[in-house]
Short mmCIF file of C-alpha atoms and ligand atoms in Angstrom, two decimals:
data_model
loop_
_atom_site.label_atom_id
_atom_site.label_comp_id
_atom_site.label_asym_id
_atom_site.label_seq_id
_atom_site.Cartn_x
_atom_site.Cartn_y
_atom_site.Cartn_z
CA MET A 1 -4.15 -3.22 -6.60
CA ASN A 2 -4.43 -4.28 -2.99
CA ASP A 3 -1.55 -4.94 -0.62
CA ASN A 4 -1.68 -8.71 -1.10
CA ILE A 5 -1.18 -8.31 -4.84
CA LEU A 6 1.65 -5.83 -4.31
CA ASN A 7 3.26 -8.10 -1.74
CA ASP A 8 3.15 -11.06 -4.16
CA ILE A 9 4.76 -8.89 -6.83
CA ALA A 10 7.51 -7.79 -4.41
CA THR A 11 8.16 -11.45 -3.58
CA GLU A 12 8.11 -12.65 -7.18
CA TYR A 13 10.13 -9.86 -8.80
CA GLY A 14 12.14 -8.64 -5.82
CA THR A 15 12.50 -5.05 -4.69
CA PRO A 16 12.80 -2.26 -5.58
CA VAL A 17 10.16 -2.62 -8.27
CA TYR A 18 7.70 -0.37 -10.10
CA VAL A 19 4.21 -1.81 -10.63
CA TYR A 20 1.64 -0.39 -13.08
CA ASP A 21 -2.06 -1.13 -12.81
CA THR A 22 -3.34 -1.53 -16.36
CA GLU A 23 -6.97 -0.97 -15.47
CA LYS A 24 -6.14 2.38 -13.88
CA ILE A 25 -4.34 3.49 -17.04
CA ILE A 26 -7.33 2.46 -19.14
CA SER A 27 -9.78 4.25 -16.85
CA GLN A 28 -7.72 7.48 -16.83
CA TYR A 29 -7.46 7.43 -20.61
CA THR A 30 -11.19 6.80 -20.95
CA LEU A 31 -11.98 9.56 -18.44
CA LEU A 32 -9.86 12.10 -20.31
CA LYS A 33 -11.24 11.04 -23.69
CA ASN A 34 -14.84 11.28 -22.44
CA SER A 35 -14.20 14.71 -20.91
CA LEU A 36 -13.29 16.22 -24.28
CA PRO A 37 -15.28 16.81 -27.46
CA GLN A 38 -15.48 13.50 -29.26
CA GLU A 39 -13.56 14.72 -32.30
CA PHE A 40 -10.49 15.52 -30.15
CA GLY A 41 -7.44 13.28 -30.20
CA ILE A 42 -5.00 12.61 -27.37
CA PHE A 43 -1.23 12.47 -27.57
CA TYR A 44 0.34 10.34 -24.87
CA SER A 45 3.38 12.34 -23.69
CA MET A 46 5.75 9.44 -23.34
CA LYS A 47 8.24 11.44 -21.30
CA ALA A 48 5.99 10.52 -18.34
CA ASN A 49 6.77 6.84 -18.81
CA PRO A 50 8.53 5.69 -21.96
CA LEU A 51 8.25 1.90 -21.55
CA VAL A 52 7.47 0.30 -24.89
CA GLY A 53 4.80 -1.85 -23.27
CA ILE A 54 3.06 1.23 -21.89
CA CYS A 55 3.25 2.96 -25.28
CA GLN A 56 1.74 -0.16 -26.87
CA LEU A 57 -1.13 0.00 -24.41
CA PHE A 58 -1.83 3.62 -25.37
CA LYS A 59 -1.71 2.69 -29.05
CA LYS A 60 -4.28 -0.01 -28.38
CA LEU A 61 -6.47 2.56 -26.62
CA GLY A 62 -6.42 4.73 -29.73
CA SER A 63 -3.96 7.35 -28.56
CA CYS A 64 -1.40 9.19 -30.66
CA ILE A 65 2.02 9.89 -29.17
CA GLU A 66 4.21 12.89 -28.39
CA THR A 67 7.96 12.31 -28.47
CA ALA A 68 10.80 14.52 -27.32
CA SER A 69 13.99 12.81 -28.53
CA SER A 70 15.22 10.29 -31.07
CA GLY A 71 15.17 7.65 -28.31
CA GLU A 72 11.50 8.33 -27.70
CA LEU A 73 10.76 8.43 -31.41
CA HIS A 74 12.47 5.07 -31.85
CA ALA A 75 10.51 3.60 -28.93
CA ALA A 76 7.23 4.98 -30.32
CA LEU A 77 7.92 3.36 -33.68
CA SER A 78 8.96 0.14 -31.92
CA ALA A 79 5.63 0.23 -30.08
CA GLY A 80 3.95 0.16 -33.50
CA PHE A 81 2.77 3.76 -33.83
CA SER A 82 2.51 4.74 -37.46
CA PRO A 83 4.47 7.93 -38.25
CA ASP A 84 1.28 9.88 -38.90
CA LYS A 85 0.35 9.43 -35.23
CA ILE A 86 3.62 10.87 -33.92
CA ILE A 87 4.72 14.43 -33.15
CA PHE A 88 8.13 15.61 -31.98
CA THR A 89 8.49 18.52 -29.55
CA SER A 90 11.65 19.64 -27.78
CA PRO A 91 13.60 22.89 -27.64
CA GLY A 92 16.88 21.05 -28.32
CA LYS A 93 16.41 18.66 -31.24
CA THR A 94 19.81 17.84 -32.75
CA TYR A 95 20.43 17.85 -36.49
CA ASP A 96 20.58 14.02 -36.42
CA GLU A 97 17.28 13.87 -34.56
CA LEU A 98 15.67 16.20 -37.07
CA GLU A 99 16.98 14.06 -39.94
CA TYR A 100 15.48 10.99 -38.26
CA ALA A 101 12.12 12.73 -37.81
CA VAL A 102 12.10 13.98 -41.42
CA GLU A 103 13.09 10.58 -42.82
CA THR A 104 10.42 8.88 -40.70
CA ASP A 105 7.87 11.35 -42.07
CA ILE A 106 6.07 11.94 -38.78
CA TYR A 107 2.83 13.92 -38.53
CA SER A 108 4.43 17.13 -37.28
CA ILE A 109 7.74 18.45 -36.04
CA ASN A 110 6.88 21.23 -33.62
CA ILE A 111 9.50 23.91 -34.05
CA GLU A 112 10.70 25.95 -31.09
CA SER A 113 13.05 28.40 -32.81
CA LEU A 114 13.78 29.83 -36.24
CA ASP A 115 17.22 28.21 -36.25
CA GLU A 116 15.50 24.88 -35.90
CA ALA A 117 13.19 25.71 -38.82
CA GLU A 118 16.25 26.51 -40.94
CA ALA A 119 17.84 23.18 -40.02
CA ILE A 120 14.70 21.24 -41.00
CA ASN A 121 14.45 23.22 -44.24
CA LYS A 122 18.03 22.27 -45.10
CA ILE A 123 17.37 18.58 -44.41
CA ALA A 124 14.13 18.67 -46.41
CA ALA A 125 15.82 20.45 -49.35
CA LYS A 126 18.59 17.84 -49.40
CA ILE A 127 16.07 15.07 -50.01
CA GLY A 128 13.75 17.20 -52.16
CA ARG A 129 10.76 17.15 -49.86
CA VAL A 130 8.39 19.59 -48.23
CA VAL A 131 8.12 18.84 -44.51
CA ASP A 132 5.12 19.56 -42.29
CA ILE A 133 5.91 21.63 -39.23
CA SER A 134 3.94 23.28 -36.47
CA ILE A 135 4.97 26.28 -34.44
CA ARG A 136 5.18 26.01 -30.70
CA ILE A 137 4.19 29.46 -29.48
CA ASN A 138 5.15 30.83 -26.09
CA PRO A 139 2.05 32.98 -25.60
CA ASP A 140 1.68 35.98 -23.33
CA PHE A 141 -0.64 34.01 -21.04
CA ASP A 142 -0.04 31.03 -18.76
CA ILE A 143 -2.25 28.57 -16.94
CA ALA A 144 -3.40 29.88 -13.58
CA GLY A 145 -2.43 27.66 -10.67
CA SER A 146 -0.33 25.12 -12.58
CA GLY A 147 2.55 23.39 -10.77
CA ILE A 148 5.15 24.46 -13.31
CA LYS A 149 4.40 27.27 -15.76
CA MET A 150 5.76 26.71 -19.25
CA SER A 151 4.44 29.78 -21.00
CA GLY A 152 3.88 33.47 -20.34
CA VAL A 153 7.36 33.69 -18.86
CA ALA A 154 10.84 33.69 -20.36
CA SER A 155 11.88 30.12 -21.12
CA GLN A 156 13.61 27.96 -23.69
CA PHE A 157 10.23 26.66 -24.87
CA GLY A 158 8.50 27.83 -28.00
CA ILE A 159 8.70 31.11 -29.89
CA ASP A 160 7.32 34.32 -28.38
CA GLN A 161 3.85 35.33 -29.51
CA ILE A 162 5.09 38.84 -30.30
CA HIS A 163 7.68 37.47 -32.75
CA MET A 164 5.13 35.77 -35.02
CA GLU A 165 5.30 38.48 -37.66
CA SER A 166 9.02 38.09 -38.24
CA VAL A 167 8.77 34.32 -37.90
CA PHE A 168 6.20 34.03 -40.69
CA LYS A 169 8.19 36.44 -42.86
CA GLU A 170 11.25 34.24 -42.46
CA LEU A 171 9.29 31.01 -42.90
CA LYS A 172 8.12 32.24 -46.33
CA THR A 173 11.73 32.00 -47.48
CA LEU A 174 12.06 28.40 -46.25
CA THR A 175 10.32 26.78 -49.17
CA ASN A 176 10.79 23.18 -48.05
CA LEU A 177 8.62 23.72 -44.99
CA LYS A 178 4.87 23.79 -44.71
CA VAL A 179 3.25 25.20 -41.58
CA ILE A 180 0.30 22.98 -40.70
CA GLY A 181 -0.36 23.82 -37.10
CA ILE A 182 0.10 25.48 -33.75
CA HIS A 183 1.22 23.90 -30.51
CA ILE A 184 0.96 25.59 -27.12
CA TYR A 185 1.78 23.96 -23.82
CA THR A 186 1.10 26.28 -20.93
CA GLY A 187 2.09 24.20 -17.90
CA THR A 188 1.88 20.98 -15.98
CA GLN A 189 0.08 19.70 -12.87
CA ALA A 190 -2.96 21.98 -13.15
CA LEU A 191 -5.72 20.94 -10.77
CA ASN A 192 -8.23 23.66 -11.50
CA ALA A 193 -10.50 22.72 -14.41
CA HIS A 194 -11.69 26.35 -14.88
CA SER A 195 -8.07 27.43 -15.45
CA ILE A 196 -7.48 24.66 -17.96
CA VAL A 197 -10.63 25.60 -19.88
CA GLN A 198 -9.66 29.27 -19.84
CA SER A 199 -6.17 28.50 -21.10
CA MET A 200 -7.50 26.19 -23.84
CA GLU A 201 -9.88 28.90 -25.04
CA GLN A 202 -7.05 31.44 -25.14
CA ILE A 203 -5.00 28.95 -27.17
CA ILE A 204 -7.83 28.43 -29.66
CA GLN A 205 -8.26 32.19 -30.09
CA LEU A 206 -4.54 32.73 -30.59
CA ALA A 207 -4.26 29.84 -33.06
CA LEU A 208 -7.21 31.11 -35.11
CA GLU A 209 -5.88 34.68 -35.11
CA THR A 210 -2.43 33.47 -36.13
CA SER A 211 -3.63 31.26 -38.96
CA GLU A 212 -5.94 33.99 -40.28
CA LYS A 213 -3.35 36.76 -40.02
CA TYR A 214 -0.57 34.74 -41.65
CA CYS A 215 -2.84 32.93 -44.10
CA PHE A 216 -2.11 29.28 -43.50
CA ASN A 217 -4.50 26.39 -43.27
CA LEU A 218 -4.69 25.34 -39.60
CA ARG A 219 -4.78 21.57 -40.07
CA PHE A 220 -3.42 20.76 -36.62
CA LEU A 221 -3.95 22.37 -33.23
CA ASN A 222 -2.35 20.99 -30.06
CA LEU A 223 -3.89 22.60 -26.97
CA GLY A 224 -1.45 21.02 -24.51
CA GLY A 225 -3.32 20.29 -21.30
CA GLY A 226 -1.38 20.16 -18.05
CA PHE A 227 -4.04 17.87 -16.52
CA GLY A 228 -2.90 17.34 -12.95
CA VAL A 229 -3.08 14.64 -10.31
CA PRO A 230 -3.73 15.15 -6.58
CA TYR A 231 -0.52 13.93 -4.96
CA PHE A 232 -0.53 15.77 -1.68
CA LYS A 233 -2.83 16.23 1.26
CA ASP A 234 -4.22 19.63 0.24
CA ASP A 235 -4.45 18.89 -3.49
CA SER A 236 -7.93 18.68 -4.98
CA THR A 237 -8.88 16.24 -7.71
CA LEU A 238 -9.22 17.75 -11.16
CA ASP A 239 -12.95 18.07 -11.75
CA MET A 240 -13.53 16.36 -15.08
CA ASP A 241 -17.24 17.26 -15.10
CA ILE A 242 -16.34 20.94 -15.04
CA LEU A 243 -13.80 20.33 -17.77
CA ARG A 244 -16.35 18.53 -19.93
CA ASN A 245 -19.20 20.97 -19.38
CA GLU A 246 -17.29 24.24 -19.52
CA PHE A 247 -15.05 23.24 -22.35
CA GLY A 248 -18.06 21.83 -24.21
CA GLN A 249 -19.53 25.35 -24.19
CA VAL A 250 -16.26 26.87 -25.37
CA TRP A 251 -16.00 24.30 -28.13
CA ASP A 252 -19.52 25.10 -29.37
CA LYS A 253 -18.31 28.67 -30.04
CA TYR A 254 -15.34 27.62 -32.16
CA LYS A 255 -16.05 24.22 -33.66
CA ASP A 256 -17.39 25.52 -36.97
CA ARG A 257 -14.26 27.57 -37.54
CA LEU A 258 -12.16 24.52 -36.66
CA SER A 259 -14.07 21.94 -38.66
CA ASP A 260 -11.03 21.23 -40.87
CA THR A 261 -8.59 21.17 -37.97
CA GLN A 262 -7.45 18.09 -36.08
CA VAL A 263 -7.51 19.21 -32.45
CA PHE A 264 -5.53 17.41 -29.74
CA VAL A 265 -4.56 17.60 -26.12
CA GLU A 266 -1.45 15.93 -24.73
CA SER A 267 -1.01 14.26 -21.40
CA GLY A 268 1.47 12.15 -19.49
CA ARG A 269 1.01 12.63 -15.76
CA PHE A 270 -2.80 12.41 -15.69
CA LEU A 271 -2.77 9.22 -17.74
CA MET A 272 0.01 7.45 -15.86
CA ALA A 273 0.73 8.78 -12.36
CA GLU A 274 -2.04 7.08 -10.42
CA SER A 275 -1.46 3.68 -11.98
CA GLY A 276 2.02 3.24 -10.53
CA THR A 277 3.40 2.07 -7.21
CA TYR A 278 7.06 1.96 -6.27
CA LEU A 279 7.89 -0.82 -3.83
CA THR A 280 11.07 -0.59 -1.80
CA LYS A 281 12.05 -2.91 1.06
CA VAL A 282 13.18 -1.81 4.49
CA LEU A 283 16.75 -3.05 4.94
CA TYR A 284 17.40 -1.54 8.34
CA ARG A 285 15.56 0.36 10.97
CA LYS A 286 17.66 2.74 13.00
CA GLU A 287 17.50 5.75 15.26
CA CYS A 288 19.93 8.63 15.08
CA LYS A 289 19.95 11.57 17.47
CA GLY A 290 16.32 11.04 18.32
CA ARG A 291 15.03 10.58 14.75
CA LYS A 292 13.82 7.24 13.37
CA TYR A 293 14.93 6.02 9.95
CA LEU A 294 13.80 3.26 7.63
CA VAL A 295 16.74 2.56 5.32
CA CYS A 296 15.38 1.02 2.10
CA ASP A 297 16.87 -0.75 -0.91
CA GLY A 298 15.69 1.98 -3.31
CA GLY A 299 15.44 5.72 -2.97
CA SER A 300 15.97 8.95 -4.87
CA ASN A 301 18.18 7.14 -7.39
CA GLN A 302 14.98 5.49 -8.68
CA HIS A 303 12.25 7.86 -7.55
CA ALA A 304 13.72 11.33 -7.54
CA SER A 305 10.43 13.18 -7.39
CA SER A 306 9.43 11.51 -4.13
CA ALA A 307 12.73 12.83 -2.75
CA PHE A 308 11.67 16.38 -3.68
CA LEU A 309 14.31 16.60 -6.42
CA GLY A 310 13.10 19.11 -8.99
CA ARG A 311 10.27 20.25 -6.75
CA HIS A 312 10.03 23.43 -4.73
CA ILE A 313 7.74 22.20 -2.01
CA ARG A 314 8.87 19.43 0.31
CA ASN A 315 5.75 17.35 0.75
CA ASN A 316 5.61 13.57 0.87
CA PHE A 317 4.14 11.32 -1.77
CA PRO A 318 1.30 9.19 -0.36
CA MET A 319 2.90 6.02 1.02
CA HIS A 320 2.16 3.11 3.31
CA ILE A 321 3.70 -0.10 4.61
CA LEU A 322 2.24 -3.17 2.91
CA ASN A 323 -0.20 -5.09 5.09
CA LYS A 324 0.66 -3.19 8.21
CA SER A 325 -1.44 -1.07 10.53
CA GLY A 326 -1.46 -0.30 14.24
CA TYR A 327 0.83 1.98 16.23
CA GLU A 328 2.10 4.80 14.02
CA GLU A 329 5.27 6.83 14.37
CA PRO A 330 7.03 9.64 12.50
CA VAL A 331 9.97 8.33 10.46
CA ASN A 332 12.28 9.34 7.65
CA VAL A 333 12.16 6.85 4.78
CA VAL A 334 15.56 6.93 3.10
CA GLY A 335 17.29 5.12 0.25
CA PRO A 336 20.74 3.49 0.13
CA LEU A 337 22.69 6.45 -1.28
CA CYS A 338 25.54 8.21 0.45
CA THR A 339 23.90 11.60 0.34
CA PRO A 340 21.61 13.32 2.84
CA THR A 341 19.23 14.23 0.01
CA ASP A 342 18.23 10.58 -0.39
CA VAL A 343 15.04 10.97 1.64
CA ILE A 344 11.88 9.67 -0.06
CA GLY A 345 9.61 10.28 2.91
CA GLN A 346 10.40 13.03 5.37
CA ASN A 347 8.93 12.87 8.83
CA VAL A 348 6.12 10.75 7.48
CA THR A 349 3.72 8.96 9.82
CA LEU A 350 3.75 5.21 9.20
CA PRO A 351 2.95 2.07 11.18
CA GLU A 352 6.03 0.78 13.03
CA ALA A 353 8.05 -1.02 10.36
CA VAL A 354 10.91 -3.48 10.64
CA ALA A 355 13.50 -4.90 8.27
CA GLY A 356 11.77 -6.89 5.54
CA ASP A 357 8.63 -4.74 5.45
CA VAL A 358 7.83 -3.14 2.10
CA VAL A 359 7.13 0.56 1.67
CA ALA A 360 4.67 1.33 -1.15
CA ILE A 361 4.97 4.80 -2.67
CA GLU A 362 1.74 5.51 -4.48
CA LYS A 363 0.96 7.66 -7.54
CA SER A 364 4.35 6.82 -8.98
CA GLY A 365 3.48 5.86 -12.54
CA ALA A 366 4.69 9.10 -14.14
CA TYR A 367 8.13 10.70 -14.04
CA GLY A 368 9.51 7.87 -11.91
CA ILE A 369 12.60 5.94 -12.86
CA THR A 370 13.33 7.86 -16.04
CA GLN A 371 13.41 11.18 -14.21
CA SER A 372 15.80 9.84 -11.60
CA PRO A 373 19.60 9.72 -11.40
CA GLY A 374 19.63 5.94 -11.82
CA LEU A 375 23.36 5.61 -12.46
CA PHE A 376 24.28 7.33 -9.20
CA LEU A 377 25.96 4.73 -6.96
CA SER A 378 25.35 1.91 -9.46
CA HIS A 379 22.39 0.22 -7.84
CA PRO A 380 20.74 -1.97 -10.49
CA LEU A 381 17.68 -0.30 -11.97
CA PRO A 382 14.45 -1.85 -10.71
CA ALA A 383 12.19 -4.20 -12.60
CA GLU A 384 9.02 -2.64 -14.01
CA VAL A 385 5.94 -4.82 -13.96
CA GLN A 386 2.44 -4.49 -15.33
CA TYR A 387 -0.57 -5.93 -13.52
CA TYR A 388 -3.75 -6.84 -15.35
CA LYS A 389 -6.68 -8.93 -14.14
CA GLY A 390 -4.79 -11.12 -11.70
CA LYS A 391 -1.66 -11.57 -13.84
CA THR A 392 1.67 -9.79 -13.99
CA TYR A 393 3.81 -9.05 -17.01
CA ILE A 394 7.39 -7.86 -16.95
CA LEU A 395 7.90 -4.64 -18.93
CA ARG A 396 11.54 -4.05 -18.06
CA GLU A 397 13.83 -6.54 -16.39
CA ARG A 398 15.79 -5.62 -13.32
CA TRP A 399 19.33 -4.62 -14.20
CA GLU A 400 22.25 -6.77 -13.11
CA LYS A 401 25.40 -5.19 -11.70
CA GLU A 402 27.18 -6.09 -14.97
CA ASP A 403 24.81 -3.79 -16.87
CA PHE A 404 26.68 -0.80 -15.46
CA MET A 405 29.62 -1.81 -17.67
CA LEU A 406 27.52 -1.43 -20.83
CA ARG A 407 29.41 0.57 -23.47
CA GLN A 408 32.26 1.34 -21.08
CA ARG A 409 35.83 0.77 -22.31
CA PRO A 410 38.71 -0.09 -20.00
CA LEU A 411 41.63 2.29 -19.72
CA ASP A 412 44.25 1.77 -22.40
CA ILE A 413 47.01 0.12 -20.37
CA ASN A 414 49.66 1.80 -22.51
CA LEU A 415 48.35 5.25 -21.63
CA LEU A 416 50.51 5.85 -18.58
CA LYS A 417 53.66 4.06 -19.76
C1 PLP B 501 5.57 20.04 -24.32
C2 PLP B 501 5.07 19.14 -23.27
N1 PLP B 501 4.01 18.37 -23.52
C3 PLP B 501 3.50 17.52 -22.62
C4 PLP B 501 4.06 17.40 -21.35
C5 PLP B 501 3.47 16.43 -20.40
O1 PLP B 501 2.91 17.05 -19.31
P1 PLP B 501 2.01 16.28 -18.26
O2 PLP B 501 2.78 15.07 -17.86
O3 PLP B 501 1.82 17.23 -17.16
O4 PLP B 501 0.75 15.89 -18.94
C6 PLP B 501 5.16 18.20 -21.02
C7 PLP B 501 5.76 18.12 -19.70
O5 PLP B 501 6.63 18.84 -19.29
C8 PLP B 501 5.68 19.08 -22.01
O6 PLP B 501 6.75 19.83 -21.76
#
């Protein structure tokens, strides 16, 4: 999407606004699909961007979907996914959520603790069914160089590899459960294809060993992924040729033993991040104690990750001013919140901008609005718009100020009498 298109969208829908480039989503999905053995499936991890319209697009592309709450499960079903294309993974599924997943009869509930297995068993026994589950293992290895490690270290995710013996002993007593698979997710934002291949091979070995040792039919294997995106200046692009070639060789070693297993990867960031742009308008330009500021109509309340929230390293997302070049200056791009943390570009070099100019924050299609503290200071949530072949489609309308009253109740006036 060029600046003229983005500018037209900012004018038509107002700012702040998130824009998603459909062709980029399609090309990322196709790239990932073509970099894996053809029999592999992909789960779209909808936590990256849970818009129903985006989920529908992934369904159309042939993807399955990974959910992490009843809200996501409901959205996945609303997007038209059939239950047998849905998995549910989260360390904190409530009893109600588990009931919903069991009743919906999804492909697999990935258990992360024995207590959770017992809860599912109880629900399944109540309705006289046997429910398919997979075990999310926290293995002893991680994924070298990933942004956030989610295995190999103590965490709330999965069940330790060394506890498998006792887990399978206990699972034998839970007769309304059937173990169909293994799920391992080692980390996110990995940019080194060799590390991803190595981690996927370790996962395959562990899954095979586990199914052989504990005598269950490995129908489902979820290798995770962690496929990363180059956000920052020193980041390299994930080399999909290396992934395809190296993993192809690994797969040749194991594919006969896994001929009855449905093998998947899961991905959110890689599929979505590069398609999205967050547009926020400069309201005021000011200088304070020698530092220049662009005060914008949206900030960390709608794009927390660009404001370094939840990240250890303070580096700026790629950003530019729409249709502006020329003299450049270091500025702080800030949002409208009353907190000094509301900085979405710190000491970033941009062409001299004035009120009315639009800042475009790139690579913002994943973990944007839904990972942000949108209720903080009650600024209406932005519109979210999809662009495809010269046309735009609204995926979520901009909130109105009245929307902040949704489900609130006024104080009972008799309370203080
Ligand atoms: C279990 C699980 N699967 C998938 C994902 C999606 O990861 P990514 O967006 O890096 O592909 C995450 C992210 O934290 C996760 O925890």
